[in-house]
PDB file of C-alpha atoms in Angstrom:
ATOM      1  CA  UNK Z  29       0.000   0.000   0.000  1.00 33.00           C
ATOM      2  CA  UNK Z  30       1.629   3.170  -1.019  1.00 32.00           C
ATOM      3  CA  UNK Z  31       1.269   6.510   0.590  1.00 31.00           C
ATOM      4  CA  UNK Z  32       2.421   9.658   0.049  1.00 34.00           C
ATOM      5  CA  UNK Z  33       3.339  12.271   3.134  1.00 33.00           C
ATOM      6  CA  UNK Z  34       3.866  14.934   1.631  1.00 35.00           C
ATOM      7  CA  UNK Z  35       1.437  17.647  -0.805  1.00 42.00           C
ATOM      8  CA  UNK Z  36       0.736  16.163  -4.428  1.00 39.00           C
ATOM      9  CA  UNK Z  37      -0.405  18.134  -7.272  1.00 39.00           C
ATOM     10  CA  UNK Z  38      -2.419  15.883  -9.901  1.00 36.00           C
ATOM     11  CA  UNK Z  39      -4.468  17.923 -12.414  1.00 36.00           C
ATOM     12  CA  UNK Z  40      -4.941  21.096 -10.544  1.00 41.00           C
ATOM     13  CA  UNK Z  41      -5.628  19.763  -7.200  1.00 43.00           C
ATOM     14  CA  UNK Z  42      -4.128  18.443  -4.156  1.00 44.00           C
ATOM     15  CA  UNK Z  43      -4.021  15.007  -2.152  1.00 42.00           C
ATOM     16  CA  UNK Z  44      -2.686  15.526   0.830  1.00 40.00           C
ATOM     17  CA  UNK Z  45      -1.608  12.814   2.034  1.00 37.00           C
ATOM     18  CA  UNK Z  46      -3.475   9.491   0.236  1.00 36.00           C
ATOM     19  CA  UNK Z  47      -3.485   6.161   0.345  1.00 32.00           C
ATOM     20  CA  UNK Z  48      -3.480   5.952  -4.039  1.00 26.00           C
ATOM     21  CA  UNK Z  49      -4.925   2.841  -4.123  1.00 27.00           C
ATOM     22  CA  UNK Z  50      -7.943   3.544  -1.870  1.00 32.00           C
ATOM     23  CA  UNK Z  51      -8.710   6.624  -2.992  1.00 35.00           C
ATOM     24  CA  UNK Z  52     -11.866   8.276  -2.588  1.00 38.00           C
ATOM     25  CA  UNK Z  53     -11.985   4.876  -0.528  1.00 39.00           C
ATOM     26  CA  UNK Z  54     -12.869   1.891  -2.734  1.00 41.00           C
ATOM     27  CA  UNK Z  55     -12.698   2.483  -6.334  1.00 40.00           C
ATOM     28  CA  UNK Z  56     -14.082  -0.421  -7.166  1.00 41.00           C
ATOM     29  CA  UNK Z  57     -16.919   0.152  -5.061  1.00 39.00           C
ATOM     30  CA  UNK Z  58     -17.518   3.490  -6.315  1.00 37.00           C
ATOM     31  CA  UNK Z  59     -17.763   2.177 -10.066  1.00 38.00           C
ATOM     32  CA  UNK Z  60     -20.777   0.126  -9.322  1.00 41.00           C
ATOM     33  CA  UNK Z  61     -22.388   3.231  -8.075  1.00 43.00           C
ATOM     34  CA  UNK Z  62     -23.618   1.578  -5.364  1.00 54.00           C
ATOM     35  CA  UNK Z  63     -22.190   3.393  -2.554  1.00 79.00           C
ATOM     36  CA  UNK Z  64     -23.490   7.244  -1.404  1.00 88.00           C
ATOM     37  CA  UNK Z  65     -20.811   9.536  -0.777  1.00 94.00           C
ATOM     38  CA  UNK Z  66     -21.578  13.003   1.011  1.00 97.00           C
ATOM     39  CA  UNK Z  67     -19.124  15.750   0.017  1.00 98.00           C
ATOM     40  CA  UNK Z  68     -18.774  18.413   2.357  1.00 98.00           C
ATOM     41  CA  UNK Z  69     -17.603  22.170   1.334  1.00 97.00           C
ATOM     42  CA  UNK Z  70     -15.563  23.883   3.971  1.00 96.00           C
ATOM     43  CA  UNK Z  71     -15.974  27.829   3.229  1.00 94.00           C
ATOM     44  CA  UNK Z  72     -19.686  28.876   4.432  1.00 95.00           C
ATOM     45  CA  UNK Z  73     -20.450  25.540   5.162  1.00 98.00           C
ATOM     46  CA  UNK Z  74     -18.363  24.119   7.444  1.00 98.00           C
ATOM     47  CA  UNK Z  75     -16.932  27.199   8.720  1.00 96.00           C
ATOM     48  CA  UNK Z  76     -19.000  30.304   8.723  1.00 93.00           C
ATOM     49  CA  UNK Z  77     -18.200  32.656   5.935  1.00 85.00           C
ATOM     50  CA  UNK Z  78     -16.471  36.098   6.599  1.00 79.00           C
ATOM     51  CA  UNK Z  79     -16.539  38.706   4.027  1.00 74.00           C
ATOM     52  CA  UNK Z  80     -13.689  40.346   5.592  1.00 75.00           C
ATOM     53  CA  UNK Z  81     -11.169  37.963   4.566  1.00 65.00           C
ATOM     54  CA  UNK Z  82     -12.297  38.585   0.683  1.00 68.00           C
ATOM     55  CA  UNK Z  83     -12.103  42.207   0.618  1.00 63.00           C
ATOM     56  CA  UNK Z  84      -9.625  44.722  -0.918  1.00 65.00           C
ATOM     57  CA  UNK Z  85      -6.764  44.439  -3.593  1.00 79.00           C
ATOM     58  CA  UNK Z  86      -5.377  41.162  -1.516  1.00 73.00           C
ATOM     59  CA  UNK Z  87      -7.577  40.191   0.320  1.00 70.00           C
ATOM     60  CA  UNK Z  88      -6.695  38.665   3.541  1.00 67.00           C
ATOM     61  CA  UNK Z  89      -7.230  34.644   1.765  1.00 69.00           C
ATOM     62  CA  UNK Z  90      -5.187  35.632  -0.889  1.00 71.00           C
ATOM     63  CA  UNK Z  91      -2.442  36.492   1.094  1.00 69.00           C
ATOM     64  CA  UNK Z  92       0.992  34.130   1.842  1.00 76.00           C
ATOM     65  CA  UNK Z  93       1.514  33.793   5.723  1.00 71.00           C
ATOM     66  CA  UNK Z  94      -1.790  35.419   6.489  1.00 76.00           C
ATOM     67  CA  UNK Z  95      -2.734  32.091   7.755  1.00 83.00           C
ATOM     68  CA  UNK Z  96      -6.328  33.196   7.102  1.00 84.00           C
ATOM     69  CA  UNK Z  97      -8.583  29.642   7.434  1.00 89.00           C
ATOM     70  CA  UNK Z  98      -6.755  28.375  10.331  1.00 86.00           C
ATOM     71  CA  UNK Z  99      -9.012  30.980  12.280  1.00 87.00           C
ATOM     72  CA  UNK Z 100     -11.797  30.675  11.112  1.00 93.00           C
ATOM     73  CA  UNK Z 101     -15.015  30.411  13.424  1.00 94.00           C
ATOM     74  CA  UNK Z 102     -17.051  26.762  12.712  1.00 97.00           C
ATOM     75  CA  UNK Z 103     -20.695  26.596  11.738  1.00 97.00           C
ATOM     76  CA  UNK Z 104     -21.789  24.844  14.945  1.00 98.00           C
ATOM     77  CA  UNK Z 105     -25.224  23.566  13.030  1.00 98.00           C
ATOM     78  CA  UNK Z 106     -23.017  22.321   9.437  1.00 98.00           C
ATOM     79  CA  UNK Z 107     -19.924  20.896  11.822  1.00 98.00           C
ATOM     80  CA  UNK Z 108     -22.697  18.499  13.891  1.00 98.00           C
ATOM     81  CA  UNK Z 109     -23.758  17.638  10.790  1.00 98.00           C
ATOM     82  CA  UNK Z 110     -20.662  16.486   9.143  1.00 98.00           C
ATOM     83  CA  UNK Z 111     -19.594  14.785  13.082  1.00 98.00           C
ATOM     84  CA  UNK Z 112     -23.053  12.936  12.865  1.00 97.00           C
ATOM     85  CA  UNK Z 113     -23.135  11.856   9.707  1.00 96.00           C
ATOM     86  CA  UNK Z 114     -19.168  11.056   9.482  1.00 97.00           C
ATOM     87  CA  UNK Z 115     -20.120   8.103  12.362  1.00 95.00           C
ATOM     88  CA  UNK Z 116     -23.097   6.927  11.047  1.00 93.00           C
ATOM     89  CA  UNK Z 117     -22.001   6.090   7.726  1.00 91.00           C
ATOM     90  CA  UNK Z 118     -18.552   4.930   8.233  1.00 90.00           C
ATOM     91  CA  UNK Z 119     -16.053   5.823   5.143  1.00 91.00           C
ATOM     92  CA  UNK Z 120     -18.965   7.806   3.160  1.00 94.00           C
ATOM     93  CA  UNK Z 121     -17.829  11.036   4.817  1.00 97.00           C
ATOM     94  CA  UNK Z 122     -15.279  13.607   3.040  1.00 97.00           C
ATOM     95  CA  UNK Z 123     -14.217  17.050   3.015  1.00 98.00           C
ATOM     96  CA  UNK Z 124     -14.183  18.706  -0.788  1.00 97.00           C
ATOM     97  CA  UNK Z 125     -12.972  22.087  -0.768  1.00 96.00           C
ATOM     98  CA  UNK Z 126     -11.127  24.883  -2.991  1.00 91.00           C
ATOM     99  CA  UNK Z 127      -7.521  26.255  -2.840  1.00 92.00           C
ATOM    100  CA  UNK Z 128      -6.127  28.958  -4.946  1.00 87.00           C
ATOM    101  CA  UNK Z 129      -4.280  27.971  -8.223  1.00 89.00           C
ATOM    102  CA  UNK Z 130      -1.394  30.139  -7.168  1.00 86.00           C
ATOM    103  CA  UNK Z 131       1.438  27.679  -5.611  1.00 85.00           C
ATOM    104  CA  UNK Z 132       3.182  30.452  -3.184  1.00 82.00           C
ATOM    105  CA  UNK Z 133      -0.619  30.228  -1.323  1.00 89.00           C
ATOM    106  CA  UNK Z 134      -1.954  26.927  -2.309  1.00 92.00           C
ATOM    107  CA  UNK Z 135      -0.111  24.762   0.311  1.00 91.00           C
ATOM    108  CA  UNK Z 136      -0.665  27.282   3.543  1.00 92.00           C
ATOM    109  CA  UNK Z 137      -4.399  27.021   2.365  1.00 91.00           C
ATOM    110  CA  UNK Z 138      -4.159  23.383   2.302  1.00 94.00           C
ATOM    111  CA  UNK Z 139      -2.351  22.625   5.208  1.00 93.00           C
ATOM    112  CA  UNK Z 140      -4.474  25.688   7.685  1.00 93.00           C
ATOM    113  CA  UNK Z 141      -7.826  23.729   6.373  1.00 95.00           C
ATOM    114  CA  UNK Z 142      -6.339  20.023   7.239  1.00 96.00           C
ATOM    115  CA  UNK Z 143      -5.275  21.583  10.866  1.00 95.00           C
ATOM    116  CA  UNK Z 144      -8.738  23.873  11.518  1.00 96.00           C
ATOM    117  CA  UNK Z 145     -10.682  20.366  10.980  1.00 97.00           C
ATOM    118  CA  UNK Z 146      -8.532  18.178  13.219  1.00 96.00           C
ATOM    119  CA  UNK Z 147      -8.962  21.043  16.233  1.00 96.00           C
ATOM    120  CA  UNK Z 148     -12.880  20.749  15.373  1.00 96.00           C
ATOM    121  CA  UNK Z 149     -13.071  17.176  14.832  1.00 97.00           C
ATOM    122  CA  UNK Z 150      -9.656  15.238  16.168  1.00 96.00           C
ATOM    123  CA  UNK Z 151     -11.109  11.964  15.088  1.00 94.00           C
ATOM    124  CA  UNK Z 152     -11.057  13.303  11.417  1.00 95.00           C
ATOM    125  CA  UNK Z 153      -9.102  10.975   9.231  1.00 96.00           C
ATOM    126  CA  UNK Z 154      -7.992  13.746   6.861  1.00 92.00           C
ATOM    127  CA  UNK Z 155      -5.677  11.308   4.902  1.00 92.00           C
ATOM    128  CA  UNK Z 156      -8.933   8.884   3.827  1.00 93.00           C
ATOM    129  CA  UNK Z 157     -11.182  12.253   3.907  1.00 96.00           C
ATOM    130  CA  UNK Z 158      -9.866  15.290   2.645  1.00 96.00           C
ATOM    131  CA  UNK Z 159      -9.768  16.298  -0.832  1.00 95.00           C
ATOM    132  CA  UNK Z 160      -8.835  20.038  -1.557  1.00 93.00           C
ATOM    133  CA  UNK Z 161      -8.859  21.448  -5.293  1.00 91.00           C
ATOM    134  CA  UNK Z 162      -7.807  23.940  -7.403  1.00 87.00           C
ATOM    135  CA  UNK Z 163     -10.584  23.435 -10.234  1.00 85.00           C
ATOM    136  CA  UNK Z 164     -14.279  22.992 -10.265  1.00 89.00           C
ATOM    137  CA  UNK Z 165     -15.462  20.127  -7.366  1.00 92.00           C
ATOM    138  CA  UNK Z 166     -16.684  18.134  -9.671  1.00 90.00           C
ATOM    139  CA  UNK Z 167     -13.806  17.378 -11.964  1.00 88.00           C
ATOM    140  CA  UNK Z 168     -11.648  15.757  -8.848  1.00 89.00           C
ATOM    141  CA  UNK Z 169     -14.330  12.959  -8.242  1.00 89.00           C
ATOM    142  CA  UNK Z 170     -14.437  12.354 -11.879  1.00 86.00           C
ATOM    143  CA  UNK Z 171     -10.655  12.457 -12.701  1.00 86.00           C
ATOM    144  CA  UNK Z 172      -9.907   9.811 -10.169  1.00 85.00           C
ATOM    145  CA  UNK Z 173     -12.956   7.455 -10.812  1.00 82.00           C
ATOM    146  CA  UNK Z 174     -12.724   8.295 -14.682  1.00 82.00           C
ATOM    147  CA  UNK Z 175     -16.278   8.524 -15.141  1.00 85.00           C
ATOM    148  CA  UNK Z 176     -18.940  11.323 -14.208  1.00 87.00           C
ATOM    149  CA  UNK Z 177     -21.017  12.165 -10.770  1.00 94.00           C
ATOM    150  CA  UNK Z 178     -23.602   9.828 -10.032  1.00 92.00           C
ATOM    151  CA  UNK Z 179     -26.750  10.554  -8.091  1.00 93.00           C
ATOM    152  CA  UNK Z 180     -25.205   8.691  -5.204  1.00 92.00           C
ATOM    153  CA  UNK Z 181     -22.587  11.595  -5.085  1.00 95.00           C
ATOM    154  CA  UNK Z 182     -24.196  14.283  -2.957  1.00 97.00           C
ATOM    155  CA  UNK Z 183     -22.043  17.731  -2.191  1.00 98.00           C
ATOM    156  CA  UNK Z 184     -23.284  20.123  -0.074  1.00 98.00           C
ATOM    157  CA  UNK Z 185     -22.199  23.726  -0.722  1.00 98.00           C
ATOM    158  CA  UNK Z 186     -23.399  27.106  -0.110  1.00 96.00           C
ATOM    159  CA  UNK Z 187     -21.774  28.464  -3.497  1.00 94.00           C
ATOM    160  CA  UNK Z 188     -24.731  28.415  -6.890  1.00 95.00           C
ATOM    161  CA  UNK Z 189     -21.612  27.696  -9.605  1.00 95.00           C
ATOM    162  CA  UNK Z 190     -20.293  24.492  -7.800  1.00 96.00           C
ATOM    163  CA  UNK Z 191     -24.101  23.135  -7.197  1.00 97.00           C
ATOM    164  CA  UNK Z 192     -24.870  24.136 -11.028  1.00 96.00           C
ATOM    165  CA  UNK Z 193     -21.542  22.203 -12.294  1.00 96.00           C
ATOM    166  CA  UNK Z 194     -22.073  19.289  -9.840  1.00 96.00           C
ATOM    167  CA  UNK Z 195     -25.465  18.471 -10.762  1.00 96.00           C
ATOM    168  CA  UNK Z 196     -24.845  18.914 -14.718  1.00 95.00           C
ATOM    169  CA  UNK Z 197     -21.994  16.224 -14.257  1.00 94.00           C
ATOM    170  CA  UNK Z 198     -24.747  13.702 -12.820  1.00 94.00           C
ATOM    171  CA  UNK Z 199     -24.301  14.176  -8.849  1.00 96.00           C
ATOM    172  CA  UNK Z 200     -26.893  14.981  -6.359  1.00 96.00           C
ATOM    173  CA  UNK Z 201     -26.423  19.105  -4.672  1.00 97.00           C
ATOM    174  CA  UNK Z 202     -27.565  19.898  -1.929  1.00 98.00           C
ATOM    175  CA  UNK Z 203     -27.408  23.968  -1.065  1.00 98.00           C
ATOM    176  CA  UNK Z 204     -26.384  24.904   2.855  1.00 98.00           C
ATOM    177  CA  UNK Z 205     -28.071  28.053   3.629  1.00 97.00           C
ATOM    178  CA  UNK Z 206     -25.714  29.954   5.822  1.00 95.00           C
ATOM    179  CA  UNK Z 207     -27.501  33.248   6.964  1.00 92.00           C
ATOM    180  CA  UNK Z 208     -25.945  35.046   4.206  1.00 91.00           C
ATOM    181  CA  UNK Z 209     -26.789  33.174   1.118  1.00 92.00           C
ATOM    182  CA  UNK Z 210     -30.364  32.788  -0.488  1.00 89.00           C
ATOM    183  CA  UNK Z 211     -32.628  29.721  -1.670  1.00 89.00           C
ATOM    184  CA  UNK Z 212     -34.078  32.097  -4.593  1.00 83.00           C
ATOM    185  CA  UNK Z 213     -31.445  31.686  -6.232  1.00 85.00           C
ATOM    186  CA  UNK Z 214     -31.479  27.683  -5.995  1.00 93.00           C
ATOM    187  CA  UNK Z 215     -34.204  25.266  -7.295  1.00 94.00           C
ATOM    188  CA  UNK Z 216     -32.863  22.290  -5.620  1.00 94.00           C
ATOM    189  CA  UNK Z 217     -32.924  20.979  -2.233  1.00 95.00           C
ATOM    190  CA  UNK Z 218     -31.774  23.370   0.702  1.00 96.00           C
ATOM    191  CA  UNK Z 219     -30.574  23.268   4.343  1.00 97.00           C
ATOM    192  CA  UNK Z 220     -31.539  26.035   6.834  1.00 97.00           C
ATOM    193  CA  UNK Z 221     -29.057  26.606   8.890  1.00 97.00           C
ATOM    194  CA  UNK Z 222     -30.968  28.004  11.763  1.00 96.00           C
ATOM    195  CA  UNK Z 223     -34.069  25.756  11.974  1.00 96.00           C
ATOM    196  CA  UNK Z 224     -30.967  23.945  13.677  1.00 98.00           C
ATOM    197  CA  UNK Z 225     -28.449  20.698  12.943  1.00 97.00           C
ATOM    198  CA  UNK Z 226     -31.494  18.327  14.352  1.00 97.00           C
ATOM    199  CA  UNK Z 227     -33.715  19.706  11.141  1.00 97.00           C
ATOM    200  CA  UNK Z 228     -31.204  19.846   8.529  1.00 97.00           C
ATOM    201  CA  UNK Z 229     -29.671  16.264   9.742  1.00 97.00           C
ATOM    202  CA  UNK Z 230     -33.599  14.922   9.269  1.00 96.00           C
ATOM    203  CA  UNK Z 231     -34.139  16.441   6.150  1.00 94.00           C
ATOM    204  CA  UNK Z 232     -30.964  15.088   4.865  1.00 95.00           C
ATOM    205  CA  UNK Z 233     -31.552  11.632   5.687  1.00 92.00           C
ATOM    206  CA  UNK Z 234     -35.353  11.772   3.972  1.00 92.00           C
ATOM    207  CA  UNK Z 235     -33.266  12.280   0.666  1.00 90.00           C
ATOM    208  CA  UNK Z 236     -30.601   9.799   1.567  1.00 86.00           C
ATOM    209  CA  UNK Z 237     -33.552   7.081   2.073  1.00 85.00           C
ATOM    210  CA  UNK Z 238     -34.923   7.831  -1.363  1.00 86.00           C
ATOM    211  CA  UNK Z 239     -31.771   7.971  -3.085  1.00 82.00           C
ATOM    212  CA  UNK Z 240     -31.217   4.779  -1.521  1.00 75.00           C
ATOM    213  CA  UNK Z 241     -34.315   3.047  -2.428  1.00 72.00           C
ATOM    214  CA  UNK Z 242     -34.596   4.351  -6.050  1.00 64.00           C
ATOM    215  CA  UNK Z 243     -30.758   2.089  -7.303  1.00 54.00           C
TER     216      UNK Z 243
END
């Protein structure tokens, strides 16, 4: 079984580190589409979004050695969710979130996201669970199985261009409203964050049955 310790770049985004043969945990699995997997964004979702650290020239995110995500304040009602659902359904649990193309920022960002989830959630196994990318979400699930989304393949997001691209490449999205978002502009299934983790966790699971019981 080969690992790799250290940050790889394959095709715009990052593995950091992987088991390669297990990747996005049983390939072969994955190919018979029988298997959900739950995608998780990190940015708005995750942790709560703060329009501070996206304003001006160079914005604080943007910036090498600002260390910006590694102090960033969790969504109490998205982080239950993920801590739930990550124990219920053993292996089907990952983090899928975007770093910048430029390399002088790319690792920080990677390695300040990795660290922020382990000091929310120290039983995270970010090696098995945490895919970061520089390019749309969808295209790292489908460069590694070699095949599009499936319905199976749910991502939850609070961003309209990643749940637009994920659902025209076959997955399931699912949109996280944060407080500062809207559903308007979203026809698909939503979240609310404040009717509280118990409600969104419940109406998650009524699509996960029916996804379930419709392959």
């Amino acid at each position: 079984m080969i690992f790799l310790f250290f940050p790889v770049l394959i095709s715009s985004f990052f593995i950091f580190p992987v088991d390669l043969r297990t990747i996005h945990l049983d390939r072969n699995r994955a190919l018979t589409y029988t298997v959900i997997m739950i995608y998780f964004d990190m940015d708005g979702v995750l942790a709560r979004y703060d329009i501070n650290g996206y304003l001006g020239e160079t914005p604080p995110f943007k910036q090498t050695g600002s260390h910006y995500f590694a102090g960033l304040e969790a969504d109490s009602v998205a982080m239950e969710m993920f801590k739930t659902l990550y124990k219920e359904i053993p292996g089907s649990v990952m983090v899928l979130t975007s770093v910048s193309i430029e390399r002088e920022i790319r690792t920080e960002q990677t390695m300040d996201k990795i660290l922020w989830l382990l000091k929310q959630f120290p039983d995270f196994d970010f090696g098995a669970h945490f895919l970061s990318t520089s390019t749309e979400k969808r295209n790292i699930i489908s460069n590694i199985r070699g095949m599009s989304l499936n319905k199976k393949d749910i991502l939850i997001d609070d961003w309209n261009a990643n749940l637009y691209a994920w659902t025209a490449n076959g997955g399931t999205a699912i949109k996280y409203l944060n407080g500062i978002n809207s559903e308007q502009s979203w026809p698909g299934t939503v979240l609310y964050s404040n009717e509280g983790a118990g409600s969104c966790l419940n109406h998650f699971r009524t699509l996960w049955y029916s996804l379930n019981s419709s392959f």
